[in-house]
Amino acid sequence: MNNWRGDSMVKIDLNADLGEGSNADAALMTLVSSVNIACGFHAGDAQTMLVSVRNAIKHGVAIGAHPGFPDRENFGRTAMVLPPETVYAQTLYQTGALDAIVRAQHGVLRHVKPHGMLYNMAAQDPALADAIARFRRLQGYDVFFQTGTDEHGQKIELKAEEAGVTPKEFVDNVSGQIKNIWDLMNTSYDKFIRTTDEDHEKQVQKIFKKMYAKGDIYKGEYEGMYCTPCESFFTESQLVDGKCPDCGRPCVPAKEEAYFFKMSKYADRLIEHIKTHPEFIQPESRKNEMMNNFLLPGLQDLCVSRTSFKWGIPVDFDPKHVVYVWLDALTNYITGIGYDCDGDNKDLFNKMWPADLHLIGKDIIRFHTIYWPIFLMSLDLPLPKQVFGHPWLLQGDGKMSKSKGNVIYADELVDFFGVDAVRYFVLHEMPFDNDGVITWELMVERMNSELANTLGNLVNRTISMSNKYFGGVVENKGVTEPVDDDLKNFILSVPAKVDAKMEKLRVADAITEVFTIFKRCNKYIDETMPWALAKDESKQDRLATVLYNLVEGICMGTTLLESFMPETTKRILSQLNASERTLEDLKTFGLYPSGNKVTDKPEILFARMDIKEVMEKVNELHPPKEEPKEEKPEEKVVDIEAKPEITFDDFAKLQFQVGEVIACEAVKKSKKLLCSQVKIGSQVRQIVSGIKAYYTPEEMVGKKVMVVTNLKPAKLAGILSEGMILCAEDADGNVCVVSPEKNMPAGSEIC
């Protein structure tokens, strides 16, 4: 929780996850170039996978497998306790099942994107949150950085039973592991809260009672289909192929007394807030998802208690009920800083709420941008200023397997590269609003080029030259040249650039800007050639000035680096005998005390690494196994009866153009026809097509199509049609609209 806000975004992600029962799957196919089809414990049945595969093939979308793990629900981190062999076996089994379906449909499985521990979330979350918190402190803000674990629910109760321990023993172990990761990554959190903390549990009971007294919570009975992993009830109409619409797993009939929250009471208010506060949900793609998929279609009342299990916070006035896990978990943001439902708030809460930022994984943004704001409205509390759903950092090119040695674990990364190097990797390689990719090869490359060479070598040779030529004493002799001004002006311009990037939470871009200082200093060495100056006795004062400028430039860059690589910053400043600075200090070049002495024993900050040696060690940890060679299926062809030959002159009479479908609707009382409004150049034509069995009106809107534009208008089902949309038909009668390969303007002639 910090004191600032940010906005803006860039849409660059053309990949989507699907196959989990979402009604938006079909529409997504028209927007993306590749998909990850769920095929594991979070997925639908084989029919759901088959539908996804067919849609992908129909739209020319690259198919990927999206396997998951049975304990993914705890943010993927509990998967870290599974033996690697188990994870690998599960991944192969699930991927193989989807691959069989893809092959049967004459397609090709192109990539694998696993859930759970094979994301490097365990390292990414702490590094990203910590970099933001540290930078805000550097800016002078009073920051309270809170993280922690939510620990209640039926899933945990069942897992504890499977493990033969109590739920508390189970969560103590898992929470300890997560906290160790945050500590391992050298994060500067102010509080690590657990939802099993006594003070939190007491406040949750008070909050529930207050909402009930206000009339926002009422007692009822829920009868429907229940999904145990999601801990959610659904009506028959909400199920997708009889499966859970959220996770795709089987639901069972259940009847349960429960308390419900009146979500609809606050829905319009939340919609208005999102419209009037565009910075509230970031990136914007997440905001659009929440509005279009959940809020605008209408919210149903939310079940906020359970009687079917005991591991939860009891409703104190009805003890057979326990509080629904999300009402419990989300309130940690306010209970952790001293919120009291009776009005006896601690000073920290009065000072820090509303939070300036909730930084969360993109997979749980619905809970934080819909449920949580409505709960706060019920409590008459202001909403957080911004919720940022950060992307994931994936290993490899999506083709993750132990056989290739590209399964990466946070603790292994630290063993190989050190904490700060890992922080640099996960921050630098993660884009703003789409998933990033990291490999062993890329990490070694970054280690050698950016950390060892650009930064480490710069610091080392600057200190070494200071010792060699002046006994370690760094003095500003004031013998300047124009190249010095170029260096100073460049360095002085960087803090504002870093600030602008961090204001918009573009952390990867910010750390890139910091490294431009070190790159500019290296260029300055090449420009001034200190080794040449050292050979000329008359140039000694000029040499001293050059070395002073280098030390000062490094100090200024290191100040900005502290938010991202804190231990490296300390090591550099110690070797230079320099003090920490503020952002205000970075407005001035020349604050390093003239006459200071640097260390006479400079240490190597980052050692260069040999990729062959690294991969040998990786293979020892994860022995490679031969993967079966993928056989390319024989492409299916269609032979049709030939029509009579025509002359070129006959063909030239037809006019073909690119059209853009701007509106489309089903023709009433017709099972086959869609009526499309097609923009062709500056004109809009109405075209009726027999494609209703293969496309929904929503799928057609926005599609570029090939149109015969000089056909005589005709009426179909009583509706005038002013052209023909070209389609292809296979031997089974499946139809596909013909579209240009590249994005051509509407009206472009097809010749």
mmCIF file of N, CA and C in Angstrom, residues 471-588:
data_model
loop_
_atom_site.group_PDB
_atom_site.id
_atom_site.type_symbol
_atom_site.label_atom_id
_atom_site.label_comp_id
_atom_site.label_asym_id
_atom_site.label_seq_id
_atom_site.Cartn_x
_atom_site.Cartn_y
_atom_site.Cartn_z
ATOM 1 N N GLY A 471 46.218 6.514 -6.396
ATOM 2 C CA GLY A 471 46.201 5.882 -5.087
ATOM 3 C C GLY A 471 44.818 5.780 -4.474
ATOM 4 N N GLY A 472 43.793 5.779 -5.291
ATOM 5 C CA GLY A 472 42.411 5.633 -4.826
ATOM 6 C C GLY A 472 41.719 6.947 -4.506
ATOM 7 N N VAL A 473 42.430 8.064 -4.552
ATOM 8 C CA VAL A 473 41.846 9.367 -4.238
ATOM 9 C C VAL A 473 41.116 9.903 -5.469
ATOM 10 N N VAL A 474 39.863 10.325 -5.281
ATOM 11 C CA VAL A 474 39.043 10.844 -6.372
ATOM 12 C C VAL A 474 38.853 12.339 -6.152
ATOM 13 N N GLU A 475 39.390 13.154 -7.083
ATOM 14 C CA GLU A 475 39.312 14.609 -6.944
ATOM 15 C C GLU A 475 38.767 15.231 -8.220
ATOM 16 N N ASN A 476 37.975 16.256 -8.018
ATOM 17 C CA ASN A 476 37.467 17.036 -9.140
ATOM 18 C C ASN A 476 38.386 18.230 -9.353
ATOM 19 N N LYS A 477 39.232 18.164 -10.382
ATOM 20 C CA LYS A 477 40.179 19.231 -10.673
ATOM 21 C C LYS A 477 39.585 20.325 -11.554
ATOM 22 N N GLY A 478 38.377 20.112 -12.013
ATOM 23 C CA GLY A 478 37.696 21.155 -12.791
ATOM 24 C C GLY A 478 38.229 21.373 -14.179
ATOM 25 N N VAL A 479 38.984 20.428 -14.722
ATOM 26 C CA VAL A 479 39.484 20.539 -16.094
ATOM 27 C C VAL A 479 38.474 19.861 -17.010
ATOM 28 N N THR A 480 37.565 20.644 -17.579
ATOM 29 C CA THR A 480 36.427 20.090 -18.301
ATOM 30 C C THR A 480 36.564 20.252 -19.801
ATOM 31 N N GLU A 481 35.809 19.449 -20.505
ATOM 32 C CA GLU A 481 35.675 19.504 -21.959
ATOM 33 C C GLU A 481 34.213 19.310 -22.319
ATOM 34 N N PRO A 482 33.808 19.643 -23.545
ATOM 35 C CA PRO A 482 32.384 19.517 -23.931
ATOM 36 C C PRO A 482 31.798 18.135 -23.683
ATOM 37 N N VAL A 483 32.609 17.080 -23.808
ATOM 38 C CA VAL A 483 32.095 15.731 -23.603
ATOM 39 C C VAL A 483 31.592 15.541 -22.166
ATOM 40 N N ASP A 484 32.167 16.297 -21.229
ATOM 41 C CA ASP A 484 31.715 16.218 -19.831
ATOM 42 C C ASP A 484 30.292 16.730 -19.688
ATOM 43 N N ASP A 485 30.002 17.837 -20.366
ATOM 44 C CA ASP A 485 28.646 18.388 -20.305
ATOM 45 C C ASP A 485 27.636 17.417 -20.903
ATOM 46 N N ASP A 486 28.028 16.742 -21.983
ATOM 47 C CA ASP A 486 27.126 15.754 -22.580
ATOM 48 C C ASP A 486 26.806 14.649 -21.578
ATOM 49 N N LEU A 487 27.812 14.179 -20.870
ATOM 50 C CA LEU A 487 27.621 13.141 -19.860
ATOM 51 C C LEU A 487 26.707 13.634 -18.742
ATOM 52 N N LYS A 488 27.005 14.822 -18.214
ATOM 53 C CA LYS A 488 26.230 15.365 -17.098
ATOM 54 C C LYS A 488 24.765 15.573 -17.487
ATOM 55 N N ASN A 489 24.542 16.176 -18.633
ATOM 56 C CA ASN A 489 23.171 16.461 -19.069
ATOM 57 C C ASN A 489 22.371 15.173 -19.255
ATOM 58 N N PHE A 490 23.036 14.163 -19.804
ATOM 59 C CA PHE A 490 22.345 12.891 -20.007
ATOM 60 C C PHE A 490 21.941 12.280 -18.668
ATOM 61 N N ILE A 491 22.885 12.209 -17.727
ATOM 62 C CA ILE A 491 22.598 11.599 -16.426
ATOM 63 C C ILE A 491 21.514 12.370 -15.694
ATOM 64 N N LEU A 492 21.560 13.684 -15.747
ATOM 65 C CA LEU A 492 20.567 14.510 -15.062
ATOM 66 C C LEU A 492 19.161 14.333 -15.650
ATOM 67 N N SER A 493 19.073 13.876 -16.893
ATOM 68 C CA SER A 493 17.766 13.707 -17.532
ATOM 69 C C SER A 493 17.101 12.380 -17.167
ATOM 70 N N VAL A 494 17.865 11.418 -16.682
ATOM 71 C CA VAL A 494 17.342 10.066 -16.476
ATOM 72 C C VAL A 494 16.375 9.964 -15.297
ATOM 73 N N PRO A 495 16.628 10.591 -14.138
ATOM 74 C CA PRO A 495 15.681 10.427 -13.015
ATOM 75 C C PRO A 495 14.241 10.736 -13.368
ATOM 76 N N ALA A 496 14.001 11.773 -14.150
ATOM 77 C CA ALA A 496 12.630 12.115 -14.547
ATOM 78 C C ALA A 496 12.021 11.015 -15.412
ATOM 79 N N LYS A 497 12.836 10.393 -16.265
ATOM 80 C CA LYS A 497 12.353 9.307 -17.110
ATOM 81 C C LYS A 497 11.976 8.087 -16.272
ATOM 82 N N VAL A 498 12.824 7.765 -15.292
ATOM 83 C CA VAL A 498 12.530 6.641 -14.399
ATOM 84 C C VAL A 498 11.262 6.917 -13.612
ATOM 85 N N ASP A 499 11.140 8.132 -13.109
ATOM 86 C CA ASP A 499 9.949 8.526 -12.343
ATOM 87 C C ASP A 499 8.687 8.362 -13.186
ATOM 88 N N ALA A 500 8.740 8.786 -14.448
ATOM 89 C CA ALA A 500 7.576 8.693 -15.331
ATOM 90 C C ALA A 500 7.182 7.236 -15.573
ATOM 91 N N LYS A 501 8.173 6.370 -15.755
ATOM 92 C CA LYS A 501 7.880 4.950 -15.959
ATOM 93 C C LYS A 501 7.287 4.318 -14.707
ATOM 94 N N MET A 502 7.839 4.615 -13.553
ATOM 95 C CA MET A 502 7.339 4.041 -12.306
ATOM 96 C C MET A 502 5.954 4.571 -11.963
ATOM 97 N N GLU A 503 5.672 5.808 -12.345
ATOM 98 C CA GLU A 503 4.355 6.380 -12.084
ATOM 99 C C GLU A 503 3.275 5.567 -12.778
ATOM 100 N N LYS A 504 3.622 4.976 -13.920
ATOM 101 C CA LYS A 504 2.688 4.149 -14.674
ATOM 102 C C LYS A 504 2.913 2.660 -14.420
ATOM 103 N N LEU A 505 3.721 2.338 -13.404
ATOM 104 C CA LEU A 505 4.026 0.964 -13.014
ATOM 105 C C LEU A 505 4.719 0.174 -14.125
ATOM 106 N N ARG A 506 5.404 0.869 -15.002
ATOM 107 C CA ARG A 506 6.182 0.215 -16.054
ATOM 108 C C ARG A 506 7.588 -0.049 -15.522
ATOM 109 N N VAL A 507 7.663 -1.057 -14.650
ATOM 110 C CA VAL A 507 8.889 -1.330 -13.912
ATOM 111 C C VAL A 507 10.005 -1.793 -14.846
ATOM 112 N N ALA A 508 9.686 -2.644 -15.811
ATOM 113 C CA ALA A 508 10.701 -3.120 -16.752
ATOM 114 C C ALA A 508 11.313 -1.963 -17.528
ATOM 115 N N ASP A 509 10.481 -1.022 -17.947
ATOM 116 C CA ASP A 509 10.984 0.140 -18.673
ATOM 117 C C ASP A 509 11.826 1.032 -17.765
ATOM 118 N N ALA A 510 11.435 1.119 -16.489
ATOM 119 C CA ALA A 510 12.172 1.960 -15.545
ATOM 120 C C ALA A 510 13.586 1.446 -15.318
ATOM 121 N N ILE A 511 13.736 0.139 -15.115
ATOM 122 C CA ILE A 511 15.069 -0.410 -14.871
ATOM 123 C C ILE A 511 15.928 -0.308 -16.122
ATOM 124 N N THR A 512 15.311 -0.363 -17.300
ATOM 125 C CA THR A 512 16.046 -0.153 -18.543
ATOM 126 C C THR A 512 16.603 1.262 -18.600
ATOM 127 N N GLU A 513 15.795 2.248 -18.166
ATOM 128 C CA GLU A 513 16.258 3.637 -18.134
ATOM 129 C C GLU A 513 17.436 3.800 -17.178
ATOM 130 N N VAL A 514 17.400 3.148 -16.026
ATOM 131 C CA VAL A 514 18.511 3.236 -15.072
ATOM 132 C C VAL A 514 19.805 2.773 -15.721
ATOM 133 N N PHE A 515 19.741 1.687 -16.447
ATOM 134 C CA PHE A 515 20.958 1.130 -17.049
ATOM 135 C C PHE A 515 21.500 1.991 -18.184
ATOM 136 N N THR A 516 20.697 2.917 -18.704
ATOM 137 C CA THR A 516 21.246 3.830 -19.709
ATOM 138 C C THR A 516 22.341 4.711 -19.122
ATOM 139 N N ILE A 517 22.279 4.990 -17.808
ATOM 140 C CA ILE A 517 23.338 5.761 -17.154
ATOM 141 C C ILE A 517 24.654 5.006 -17.208
ATOM 142 N N PHE A 518 24.608 3.725 -16.859
ATOM 143 C CA PHE A 518 25.832 2.933 -16.844
ATOM 144 C C PHE A 518 26.381 2.747 -18.260
ATOM 145 N N LYS A 519 25.499 2.605 -19.228
ATOM 146 C CA LYS A 519 25.945 2.502 -20.620
ATOM 147 C C LYS A 519 26.583 3.807 -21.082
ATOM 148 N N ARG A 520 26.002 4.931 -20.655
ATOM 149 C CA ARG A 520 26.577 6.233 -21.028
ATOM 150 C C ARG A 520 27.943 6.429 -20.370
ATOM 151 N N CYS A 521 28.132 5.971 -19.161
ATOM 152 C CA CYS A 521 29.425 6.069 -18.491
ATOM 153 C C CYS A 521 30.483 5.227 -19.215
ATOM 154 N N ASN A 522 30.104 4.057 -19.669
ATOM 155 C CA ASN A 522 31.036 3.229 -20.442
ATOM 156 C C ASN A 522 31.441 3.924 -21.737
ATOM 157 N N LYS A 523 30.460 4.575 -22.371
ATOM 158 C CA LYS A 523 30.768 5.330 -23.583
ATOM 159 C C LYS A 523 31.720 6.487 -23.271
ATOM 160 N N TYR A 524 31.530 7.116 -22.122
ATOM 161 C CA TYR A 524 32.381 8.223 -21.686
ATOM 162 C C TYR A 524 33.835 7.770 -21.530
ATOM 163 N N ILE A 525 34.038 6.575 -21.037
ATOM 164 C CA ILE A 525 35.393 6.035 -20.932
ATOM 165 C C ILE A 525 36.024 5.909 -22.312
ATOM 166 N N ASP A 526 35.260 5.407 -23.264
ATOM 167 C CA ASP A 526 35.779 5.279 -24.628
ATOM 168 C C ASP A 526 36.073 6.644 -25.235
ATOM 169 N N GLU A 527 35.246 7.649 -24.895
ATOM 170 C CA GLU A 527 35.424 8.991 -25.454
ATOM 171 C C GLU A 527 36.643 9.688 -24.868
ATOM 172 N N THR A 528 36.890 9.507 -23.579
ATOM 173 C CA THR A 528 37.966 10.245 -22.900
ATOM 174 C C THR A 528 39.273 9.473 -22.841
ATOM 175 N N MET A 529 39.242 8.164 -22.948
ATOM 176 C CA MET A 529 40.432 7.292 -22.947
ATOM 177 C C MET A 529 41.383 7.609 -21.781
ATOM 178 N N PRO A 530 41.005 7.309 -20.570
ATOM 179 C CA PRO A 530 41.852 7.616 -19.412
ATOM 180 C C PRO A 530 43.253 7.022 -19.504
ATOM 181 N N TRP A 531 43.420 5.869 -20.120
ATOM 182 C CA TRP A 531 44.729 5.243 -20.253
ATOM 183 C C TRP A 531 45.674 6.086 -21.103
ATOM 184 N N ALA A 532 45.105 6.797 -22.058
ATOM 185 C CA ALA A 532 45.932 7.691 -22.879
ATOM 186 C C ALA A 532 46.296 8.953 -22.103
ATOM 187 N N LEU A 533 45.339 9.491 -21.369
ATOM 188 C CA LEU A 533 45.617 10.673 -20.542
ATOM 189 C C LEU A 533 46.702 10.385 -19.514
ATOM 190 N N ALA A 534 46.735 9.165 -18.997
ATOM 191 C CA ALA A 534 47.699 8.807 -17.953
ATOM 192 C C ALA A 534 49.140 8.849 -18.448
ATOM 193 N N LYS A 535 49.334 8.717 -19.750
ATOM 194 C CA LYS A 535 50.682 8.711 -20.323
ATOM 195 C C LYS A 535 51.262 10.121 -20.472
ATOM 196 N N ASP A 536 50.400 11.139 -20.350
ATOM 197 C CA ASP A 536 50.816 12.529 -20.525
ATOM 198 C C ASP A 536 50.783 13.236 -19.176
ATOM 199 N N GLU A 537 51.936 13.619 -18.669
ATOM 200 C CA GLU A 537 52.044 14.247 -17.359
ATOM 201 C C GLU A 537 51.212 15.527 -17.278
ATOM 202 N N SER A 538 51.100 16.229 -18.394
ATOM 203 C CA SER A 538 50.352 17.491 -18.401
ATOM 204 C C SER A 538 48.841 17.274 -18.350
ATOM 205 N N LYS A 539 48.383 16.034 -18.516
ATOM 206 C CA LYS A 539 46.959 15.723 -18.540
ATOM 207 C C LYS A 539 46.463 15.111 -17.229
ATOM 208 N N GLN A 540 47.279 15.190 -16.177
ATOM 209 C CA GLN A 540 46.896 14.528 -14.926
ATOM 210 C C GLN A 540 45.636 15.116 -14.303
ATOM 211 N N ASP A 541 45.504 16.435 -14.343
ATOM 212 C CA ASP A 541 44.295 17.046 -13.775
ATOM 213 C C ASP A 541 43.062 16.700 -14.610
ATOM 214 N N ARG A 542 43.269 16.621 -15.927
ATOM 215 C CA ARG A 542 42.152 16.202 -16.787
ATOM 216 C C ARG A 542 41.763 14.756 -16.478
ATOM 217 N N LEU A 543 42.742 13.887 -16.282
ATOM 218 C CA LEU A 543 42.481 12.499 -15.931
ATOM 219 C C LEU A 543 41.722 12.411 -14.614
ATOM 220 N N ALA A 544 42.130 13.199 -13.643
ATOM 221 C CA ALA A 544 41.458 13.197 -12.342
ATOM 222 C C ALA A 544 39.989 13.621 -12.487
ATOM 223 N N THR A 545 39.750 14.639 -13.323
ATOM 224 C CA THR A 545 38.381 15.115 -13.540
ATOM 225 C C THR A 545 37.519 14.042 -14.194
ATOM 226 N N VAL A 546 38.096 13.346 -15.181
ATOM 227 C CA VAL A 546 37.371 12.268 -15.865
ATOM 228 C C VAL A 546 36.969 11.175 -14.872
ATOM 229 N N LEU A 547 37.896 10.759 -14.027
ATOM 230 C CA LEU A 547 37.601 9.711 -13.058
ATOM 231 C C LEU A 547 36.576 10.180 -12.032
ATOM 232 N N TYR A 548 36.659 11.468 -11.656
ATOM 233 C CA TYR A 548 35.656 12.005 -10.739
ATOM 234 C C TYR A 548 34.259 11.940 -11.381
ATOM 235 N N ASN A 549 34.165 12.349 -12.647
ATOM 236 C CA ASN A 549 32.875 12.326 -13.341
ATOM 237 C C ASN A 549 32.324 10.904 -13.418
ATOM 238 N N LEU A 550 33.205 9.936 -13.628
ATOM 239 C CA LEU A 550 32.770 8.548 -13.683
ATOM 240 C C LEU A 550 32.225 8.085 -12.337
ATOM 241 N N VAL A 551 32.946 8.380 -11.259
ATOM 242 C CA VAL A 551 32.488 7.986 -9.929
ATOM 243 C C VAL A 551 31.151 8.648 -9.611
ATOM 244 N N GLU A 552 31.033 9.929 -9.935
ATOM 245 C CA GLU A 552 29.790 10.652 -9.673
ATOM 246 C C GLU A 552 28.636 10.069 -10.490
ATOM 247 N N GLY A 553 28.889 9.766 -11.756
ATOM 248 C CA GLY A 553 27.840 9.174 -12.598
ATOM 249 C C GLY A 553 27.380 7.831 -12.067
ATOM 250 N N ILE A 554 28.333 7.018 -11.612
ATOM 251 C CA ILE A 554 27.981 5.711 -11.047
ATOM 252 C C ILE A 554 27.152 5.885 -9.780
ATOM 253 N N CYS A 555 27.526 6.840 -8.934
ATOM 254 C CA CYS A 555 26.779 7.085 -7.699
ATOM 255 C C CYS A 555 25.333 7.490 -7.998
ATOM 256 N N MET A 556 25.153 8.341 -8.995
ATOM 257 C CA MET A 556 23.797 8.785 -9.330
ATOM 258 C C MET A 556 22.967 7.633 -9.905
ATOM 259 N N GLY A 557 23.568 6.838 -10.775
ATOM 260 C CA GLY A 557 22.866 5.676 -11.316
ATOM 261 C C GLY A 557 22.551 4.658 -10.241
ATOM 262 N N THR A 558 23.466 4.490 -9.301
ATOM 263 C CA THR A 558 23.270 3.523 -8.223
ATOM 264 C C THR A 558 22.128 3.934 -7.304
ATOM 265 N N THR A 559 21.952 5.227 -7.103
ATOM 266 C CA THR A 559 20.823 5.703 -6.301
ATOM 267 C C THR A 559 19.506 5.242 -6.906
ATOM 268 N N LEU A 560 19.376 5.368 -8.223
ATOM 269 C CA LEU A 560 18.161 4.917 -8.905
ATOM 270 C C LEU A 560 18.057 3.399 -8.905
ATOM 271 N N LEU A 561 19.175 2.706 -8.855
ATOM 272 C CA LEU A 561 19.187 1.246 -8.903
ATOM 273 C C LEU A 561 18.704 0.612 -7.604
ATOM 274 N N GLU A 562 18.740 1.356 -6.505
ATOM 275 C CA GLU A 562 18.464 0.781 -5.196
ATOM 276 C C GLU A 562 17.095 0.115 -5.098
ATOM 277 N N SER A 563 16.099 0.672 -5.751
ATOM 278 C CA SER A 563 14.750 0.108 -5.678
ATOM 279 C C SER A 563 14.691 -1.284 -6.282
ATOM 280 N N PHE A 564 15.518 -1.548 -7.259
ATOM 281 C CA PHE A 564 15.474 -2.799 -7.990
ATOM 282 C C PHE A 564 16.522 -3.804 -7.515
ATOM 283 N N MET A 565 17.698 -3.320 -7.145
ATOM 284 C CA MET A 565 18.808 -4.183 -6.727
ATOM 285 C C MET A 565 19.456 -3.602 -5.469
ATOM 286 N N PRO A 566 18.794 -3.724 -4.320
ATOM 287 C CA PRO A 566 19.249 -3.035 -3.107
ATOM 288 C C PRO A 566 20.616 -3.483 -2.586
ATOM 289 N N GLU A 567 20.896 -4.795 -2.628
ATOM 290 C CA GLU A 567 22.179 -5.267 -2.121
ATOM 291 C C GLU A 567 23.323 -4.809 -3.010
ATOM 292 N N THR A 568 23.123 -4.819 -4.321
ATOM 293 C CA THR A 568 24.139 -4.339 -5.251
ATOM 294 C C THR A 568 24.428 -2.869 -5.012
ATOM 295 N N THR A 569 23.398 -2.098 -4.745
ATOM 296 C CA THR A 569 23.567 -0.681 -4.445
ATOM 297 C C THR A 569 24.469 -0.483 -3.239
ATOM 298 N N LYS A 570 24.214 -1.233 -2.178
ATOM 299 C CA LYS A 570 25.046 -1.126 -0.978
ATOM 300 C C LYS A 570 26.495 -1.467 -1.276
ATOM 301 N N ARG A 571 26.712 -2.523 -2.057
ATOM 302 C CA ARG A 571 28.075 -2.954 -2.370
ATOM 303 C C ARG A 571 28.821 -1.910 -3.187
ATOM 304 N N ILE A 572 28.130 -1.287 -4.152
ATOM 305 C CA ILE A 572 28.767 -0.263 -4.981
ATOM 306 C C ILE A 572 29.119 0.963 -4.150
ATOM 307 N N LEU A 573 28.161 1.455 -3.378
ATOM 308 C CA LEU A 573 28.404 2.651 -2.574
ATOM 309 C C LEU A 573 29.516 2.420 -1.556
ATOM 310 N N SER A 574 29.569 1.210 -1.005
ATOM 311 C CA SER A 574 30.630 0.885 -0.052
ATOM 312 C C SER A 574 32.001 0.942 -0.713
ATOM 313 N N GLN A 575 32.115 0.379 -1.919
ATOM 314 C CA GLN A 575 33.397 0.375 -2.619
ATOM 315 C C GLN A 575 33.828 1.781 -3.040
ATOM 316 N N LEU A 576 32.841 2.644 -3.319
ATOM 317 C CA LEU A 576 33.144 4.010 -3.721
ATOM 318 C C LEU A 576 33.277 4.950 -2.519
ATOM 319 N N ASN A 577 33.006 4.439 -1.320
ATOM 320 C CA ASN A 577 33.025 5.270 -0.121
ATOM 321 C C ASN A 577 32.055 6.435 -0.270
ATOM 322 N N ALA A 578 30.849 6.102 -0.740
ATOM 323 C CA ALA A 578 29.836 7.117 -1.013
ATOM 324 C C ALA A 578 28.627 6.910 -0.125
ATOM 325 N N SER A 579 27.871 7.970 0.060
ATOM 326 C CA SER A 579 26.671 7.927 0.882
ATOM 327 C C SER A 579 25.425 7.771 0.013
ATOM 328 N N GLU A 580 24.343 7.289 0.625
ATOM 329 C CA GLU A 580 23.067 7.202 -0.085
ATOM 330 C C GLU A 580 22.544 8.604 -0.384
ATOM 331 N N ARG A 581 21.801 8.728 -1.470
ATOM 332 C CA ARG A 581 21.249 10.017 -1.867
ATOM 333 C C ARG A 581 19.737 9.926 -2.014
ATOM 334 N N THR A 582 19.104 11.073 -2.106
ATOM 335 C CA THR A 582 17.674 11.169 -2.366
ATOM 336 C C THR A 582 17.456 11.508 -3.832
ATOM 337 N N LEU A 583 16.213 11.429 -4.276
ATOM 338 C CA LEU A 583 15.903 11.836 -5.638
ATOM 339 C C LEU A 583 16.168 13.319 -5.841
ATOM 340 N N GLU A 584 15.953 14.102 -4.807
ATOM 341 C CA GLU A 584 16.229 15.531 -4.890
ATOM 342 C C GLU A 584 17.713 15.776 -5.153
ATOM 343 N N ASP A 585 18.566 14.943 -4.543
ATOM 344 C CA ASP A 585 20.015 15.057 -4.750
ATOM 345 C C ASP A 585 20.397 14.822 -6.206
ATOM 346 N N LEU A 586 19.589 14.026 -6.925
ATOM 347 C CA LEU A 586 19.924 13.678 -8.304
ATOM 348 C C LEU A 586 19.678 14.823 -9.283
ATOM 349 N N LYS A 587 19.207 15.954 -8.789
ATOM 350 C CA LYS A 587 19.056 17.138 -9.634
ATOM 351 C C LYS A 587 20.389 17.881 -9.800
ATOM 352 N N THR A 588 21.389 17.444 -9.015
ATOM 353 C CA THR A 588 22.697 18.107 -9.023
ATOM 354 C C THR A 588 23.790 17.098 -9.346
#
